[in-house]
Amino acid sequence: MLGRRILAALAVLAIFALTPAPALAAAGPTLPARLRVGGDNHFPPFEFVDERGVYRGFNVDIMQAISLELGIELELVPMLWSDVPSALLYGQIDAIQGMKHSPERALLYSFSDPYLVSSQAIFVRATDRHIVSLDDLAGYHVAVQRGDWAHELLRDRNDLTLVVAENQEEGMALLVEGGVHAFVGNRLSGLYVLQKRRHTDLVKIVGEPLVPANYCSVFRHSDPHLVEAFNRALKAIKRNGTYDKIYRKWFGEVVGPSAAQIRQVAYGLAGTVLFVMAVLGFTVRWNRTLRAEVRRRTAALEASDRLKERILDSVVTGIIAIDNAGRVTAANRRALDLLDLRGGPADWVGRPQVDLGLERFGAGETTVSAGGRSLAVTCQAYPLRGDDGESEGLLVALRDVTAERVAQARLIREDKMESLGRLVAGICHEVRNPLFAIKTFVELVPAKLHLPAFREELLKHVPAEVDHLSGLLGELLEYAKPRAAQPGACKVKEAVEGVIALCQGRMQEQSIERDIRIPEGLAVWVDRQQFRQILINLMLNAVEAMGAGGILSIEAAAAGGWASLSVQDTGCGIPEADLPMVFEPFYTRKADGTGLGLYICYQLTQENGGAIEVDSRPGAGTTVTLRFRLAGEGGPCPTC
């Protein structure tokens, strides 16, 4: 009996000896063969489910590398972030991929060694000039992700309105669309979302990084062996270089300096300290000599102040400083000239700002009479702050933009003439059809005039062709006729159909199909002629890009007080490197192009309070999207 037991024990030992096991598994207690690890389903680039339904991200790759090191299977479970912590506490999952460490969270969970330093940031629209720190959020609508660190930090503040989003991308979308004034969230994830959505020109980060903290995997307090195993695996993937490859894949560089870099910085700091000490000693000695020099130069500084005044009077921008009491504290000569005021700058110091007549300036620009000439002048006001950050008044800047407006009007005229030239071939083709029909009827008059059926057809078709010809020429003359901008309600479908009539000939010659989907009655608040010029440029560009054959799709929709109109072609597309420059004047890759078409479209869209975007891929076509305010009763939609 004893012999059989010894043989059985030896057999078991032989099986264990011959069975390969992961190197890390033997270093601690036996791990389960399968662990469920939860994570955020929408937290790019850390962890997210992409459009194909694949769970991807930095944390996902880290977990897969740890799974290989431990020799166990990790089932990654994406879910709403607000549900992840409770899922761990209730045993629905065994671990959380990543979470920022804090003393409060450490009371609830066990944290692994950190594998990243994560910080929060304040995101605001690029035009915002008021929010620079958390204290400035008072009185504003602020978006945060549910369950995020920012949610925990701001939810007890009563001086702001907190808008809770389910994920980072939803919170950033609220900021871009104007639903909130700021979004507080993860810095790296926010930058990733902005770059992915191409909104880097619409949003900026303000202030310093908020509360940098260690980013770790999270476990229940009852699973210390899991923490130890994950820590061993994490050290292993850092030693073999896997961690660095994953970090570069998602963030572009390795987190943290190397030992060589640390030594280099330390040597640099030591040298800097020695240099500063040497400079400080030299400064102490030199200070005695400078005292006498300072007294000697006091008089020179007074002369310098007078020079600064002359320089200020010489700049082309008018500058006026106003204190909190509404009185002028400084002004330059150019400002008085643009306001057509007599006397010198010193004569206006201390006078009320109402004496300057600044109330005539509103948003945008104003036409003023100065020196017997009519000038286009813009007026902008900036806060003046003291050393303590408190407001000390306003700085008003007046700029003469007359020459710019004249040049812009000239470019618009040149673009319109170019568009007319591009339309000539199509118009000639379109005019030829009704003329041929009329000529045919006229030639048959001597032989068939006595026939009642012929006379009926003659009276039916000839006037219709004449009306068609007259309408076509009327559209062309209306487009070519110069006039001042007159914004008003413009029916989108009517404007599009008028422009299609002008481009009909070219589209028929190239066998281009049309797909028009525009709701009846949809109207936008724009200058009708400028709106038509935008459409003509976009449609001609689309026709030229497609060559022979293709589909021109035009679709419009309304939402939230705004109308969107997309013009899509199936042409050659625009290289990705050229997309950032398509709205630059004179930038073109066409051999016979002027590079003014899209530039003029951008300028006219801005003047009408709208927006324009271009999305294109080589070989897949181009889509240009316009956004304008909907037309309400007698003006733009009040909800805009």
Short mmCIF file of N, CA and C in Angstrom, two decimals, residues 239-309:
data_model
loop_
_atom_site.label_atom_id
_atom_site.label_comp_id
_atom_site.label_asym_id
_atom_site.label_seq_id
_atom_site.Cartn_x
_atom_site.Cartn_y
_atom_site.Cartn_z
N ARG A 239 10.10 45.73 -18.53
CA ARG A 239 11.49 45.32 -18.76
C ARG A 239 11.72 44.87 -20.20
N ASN A 240 10.77 44.14 -20.77
CA ASN A 240 11.00 43.61 -22.12
C ASN A 240 10.62 44.57 -23.23
N GLY A 241 10.20 45.78 -22.91
CA GLY A 241 9.93 46.79 -23.93
C GLY A 241 8.52 46.80 -24.48
N THR A 242 7.68 45.83 -24.06
CA THR A 242 6.29 45.79 -24.58
C THR A 242 5.52 47.04 -24.18
N TYR A 243 5.70 47.49 -22.93
CA TYR A 243 4.96 48.67 -22.46
C TYR A 243 5.30 49.89 -23.32
N ASP A 244 6.59 50.09 -23.61
CA ASP A 244 7.00 51.25 -24.41
C ASP A 244 6.37 51.22 -25.80
N LYS A 245 6.31 50.03 -26.42
CA LYS A 245 5.70 49.93 -27.75
C LYS A 245 4.23 50.29 -27.70
N ILE A 246 3.53 49.81 -26.66
CA ILE A 246 2.09 50.12 -26.55
C ILE A 246 1.90 51.62 -26.33
N TYR A 247 2.75 52.22 -25.48
CA TYR A 247 2.59 53.66 -25.22
C TYR A 247 2.83 54.48 -26.48
N ARG A 248 3.90 54.12 -27.22
CA ARG A 248 4.16 54.87 -28.46
C ARG A 248 3.04 54.71 -29.46
N LYS A 249 2.42 53.52 -29.47
CA LYS A 249 1.31 53.28 -30.41
C LYS A 249 0.18 54.26 -30.17
N TRP A 250 -0.16 54.54 -28.90
CA TRP A 250 -1.35 55.35 -28.60
C TRP A 250 -1.03 56.79 -28.25
N PHE A 251 0.17 57.08 -27.71
CA PHE A 251 0.47 58.44 -27.27
C PHE A 251 1.70 59.03 -27.95
N GLY A 252 2.52 58.22 -28.62
CA GLY A 252 3.59 58.77 -29.42
C GLY A 252 4.94 58.84 -28.75
N GLU A 253 5.04 58.66 -27.41
CA GLU A 253 6.33 58.71 -26.74
C GLU A 253 6.23 57.94 -25.43
N VAL A 254 7.36 57.53 -24.92
CA VAL A 254 7.40 56.74 -23.69
C VAL A 254 7.16 57.64 -22.49
N VAL A 255 6.28 57.20 -21.57
CA VAL A 255 6.01 57.98 -20.37
C VAL A 255 7.23 57.98 -19.47
N GLY A 256 7.58 59.16 -18.96
CA GLY A 256 8.65 59.25 -17.98
C GLY A 256 10.03 59.26 -18.59
N PRO A 257 10.95 59.98 -18.02
CA PRO A 257 12.31 60.04 -18.54
C PRO A 257 13.10 58.77 -18.19
N SER A 258 14.10 58.50 -19.03
CA SER A 258 14.98 57.37 -18.75
C SER A 258 16.01 57.78 -17.70
N ALA A 259 16.73 56.76 -17.23
CA ALA A 259 17.75 57.06 -16.20
C ALA A 259 18.80 58.02 -16.75
N ALA A 260 19.18 57.82 -18.02
CA ALA A 260 20.17 58.73 -18.62
C ALA A 260 19.63 60.15 -18.69
N GLN A 261 18.34 60.25 -19.01
CA GLN A 261 17.75 61.60 -19.07
C GLN A 261 17.70 62.24 -17.68
N ILE A 262 17.38 61.40 -16.67
CA ILE A 262 17.34 61.94 -15.30
C ILE A 262 18.72 62.45 -14.89
N ARG A 263 19.76 61.64 -15.20
CA ARG A 263 21.11 62.10 -14.86
C ARG A 263 21.46 63.39 -15.60
N GLN A 264 21.06 63.44 -16.88
CA GLN A 264 21.37 64.64 -17.66
C GLN A 264 20.67 65.87 -17.07
N VAL A 265 19.41 65.69 -16.67
CA VAL A 265 18.68 66.81 -16.06
C VAL A 265 19.32 67.21 -14.73
N ALA A 266 19.73 66.18 -13.95
CA ALA A 266 20.35 66.48 -12.66
C ALA A 266 21.64 67.28 -12.85
N TYR A 267 22.48 66.85 -13.83
CA TYR A 267 23.70 67.59 -14.09
C TYR A 267 23.37 69.01 -14.55
N GLY A 268 22.35 69.12 -15.38
CA GLY A 268 21.98 70.45 -15.85
C GLY A 268 21.51 71.34 -14.72
N LEU A 269 20.72 70.76 -13.79
CA LEU A 269 20.25 71.56 -12.64
C LEU A 269 21.41 71.98 -11.75
N ALA A 270 22.34 71.04 -11.54
CA ALA A 270 23.50 71.39 -10.71
C ALA A 270 24.30 72.52 -11.34
N GLY A 271 24.52 72.42 -12.66
CA GLY A 271 25.23 73.50 -13.34
C GLY A 271 24.47 74.81 -13.27
N THR A 272 23.14 74.72 -13.38
CA THR A 272 22.32 75.93 -13.32
C THR A 272 22.42 76.59 -11.95
N VAL A 273 22.38 75.73 -10.89
CA VAL A 273 22.48 76.28 -9.52
C VAL A 273 23.82 77.00 -9.34
N LEU A 274 24.90 76.36 -9.81
CA LEU A 274 26.21 77.01 -9.68
C LEU A 274 26.24 78.32 -10.45
N PHE A 275 25.67 78.28 -11.65
CA PHE A 275 25.66 79.51 -12.46
C PHE A 275 24.84 80.61 -11.78
N VAL A 276 23.69 80.23 -11.22
CA VAL A 276 22.85 81.23 -10.55
C VAL A 276 23.57 81.82 -9.35
N MET A 277 24.27 80.97 -8.60
CA MET A 277 25.00 81.48 -7.43
C MET A 277 26.09 82.46 -7.87
N ALA A 278 26.77 82.12 -8.99
CA ALA A 278 27.81 83.03 -9.47
C ALA A 278 27.20 84.35 -9.93
N VAL A 279 26.07 84.23 -10.64
CA VAL A 279 25.41 85.45 -11.10
C VAL A 279 24.92 86.28 -9.93
N LEU A 280 24.40 85.58 -8.88
CA LEU A 280 23.90 86.30 -7.71
C LEU A 280 25.02 87.09 -7.02
N GLY A 281 26.19 86.44 -6.89
CA GLY A 281 27.31 87.16 -6.27
C GLY A 281 27.73 88.35 -7.12
N PHE A 282 27.78 88.13 -8.42
CA PHE A 282 28.14 89.25 -9.30
C PHE A 282 27.10 90.36 -9.23
N THR A 283 25.82 89.95 -9.11
CA THR A 283 24.76 90.96 -9.06
C THR A 283 24.85 91.81 -7.81
N VAL A 284 25.19 91.17 -6.68
CA VAL A 284 25.30 91.94 -5.42
C VAL A 284 26.37 93.02 -5.54
N ARG A 285 27.48 92.63 -6.15
CA ARG A 285 28.55 93.62 -6.31
C ARG A 285 28.15 94.70 -7.32
N TRP A 286 27.53 94.24 -8.37
CA TRP A 286 27.20 95.20 -9.43
C TRP A 286 26.07 96.14 -9.01
N ASN A 287 25.24 95.68 -8.06
CA ASN A 287 24.10 96.49 -7.63
C ASN A 287 24.53 97.85 -7.07
N ARG A 288 25.66 97.85 -6.37
CA ARG A 288 26.12 99.12 -5.81
C ARG A 288 26.45 100.12 -6.91
N THR A 289 27.04 99.58 -7.98
CA THR A 289 27.38 100.47 -9.10
C THR A 289 26.12 100.96 -9.81
N LEU A 290 25.12 100.07 -9.87
CA LEU A 290 23.91 100.42 -10.60
C LEU A 290 23.09 101.51 -9.92
N ARG A 291 23.19 101.64 -8.61
CA ARG A 291 22.38 102.65 -7.91
C ARG A 291 22.64 104.04 -8.46
N ALA A 292 23.91 104.31 -8.63
CA ALA A 292 24.24 105.63 -9.18
C ALA A 292 23.76 105.74 -10.63
N GLU A 293 23.87 104.63 -11.37
CA GLU A 293 23.42 104.64 -12.77
C GLU A 293 21.92 104.85 -12.88
N VAL A 294 21.17 104.25 -11.91
CA VAL A 294 19.71 104.40 -11.93
C VAL A 294 19.33 105.86 -11.76
N ARG A 295 20.00 106.53 -10.83
CA ARG A 295 19.68 107.96 -10.62
C ARG A 295 19.98 108.77 -11.87
N ARG A 296 21.08 108.40 -12.53
CA ARG A 296 21.44 109.16 -13.72
C ARG A 296 20.46 108.95 -14.86
N ARG A 297 19.87 107.74 -14.88
CA ARG A 297 19.00 107.42 -16.00
C ARG A 297 17.54 107.78 -15.78
N THR A 298 17.22 108.27 -14.62
CA THR A 298 15.83 108.64 -14.37
C THR A 298 15.35 109.67 -15.37
N ALA A 299 16.20 110.65 -15.60
CA ALA A 299 15.83 111.67 -16.59
C ALA A 299 15.68 111.06 -17.99
N ALA A 300 16.56 110.07 -18.30
CA ALA A 300 16.46 109.43 -19.61
C ALA A 300 15.15 108.66 -19.75
N LEU A 301 14.67 108.06 -18.63
CA LEU A 301 13.41 107.34 -18.69
C LEU A 301 12.24 108.26 -18.98
N GLU A 302 12.28 109.47 -18.43
CA GLU A 302 11.21 110.41 -18.72
C GLU A 302 11.19 110.74 -20.21
N ALA A 303 12.38 110.88 -20.80
CA ALA A 303 12.43 111.09 -22.24
C ALA A 303 11.92 109.87 -22.99
N SER A 304 12.21 108.67 -22.44
CA SER A 304 11.73 107.45 -23.07
C SER A 304 10.21 107.37 -23.05
N ASP A 305 9.59 107.84 -21.95
CA ASP A 305 8.13 107.84 -21.88
C ASP A 305 7.54 108.71 -22.99
N ARG A 306 8.19 109.84 -23.22
CA ARG A 306 7.69 110.70 -24.30
C ARG A 306 7.85 110.01 -25.66
N LEU A 307 8.93 109.24 -25.82
CA LEU A 307 9.13 108.50 -27.06
C LEU A 307 8.04 107.45 -27.23
N LYS A 308 7.68 106.77 -26.13
CA LYS A 308 6.61 105.76 -26.21
C LYS A 308 5.29 106.40 -26.63
N GLU A 309 5.04 107.61 -26.14
CA GLU A 309 3.82 108.30 -26.55
C GLU A 309 3.84 108.58 -28.05
#
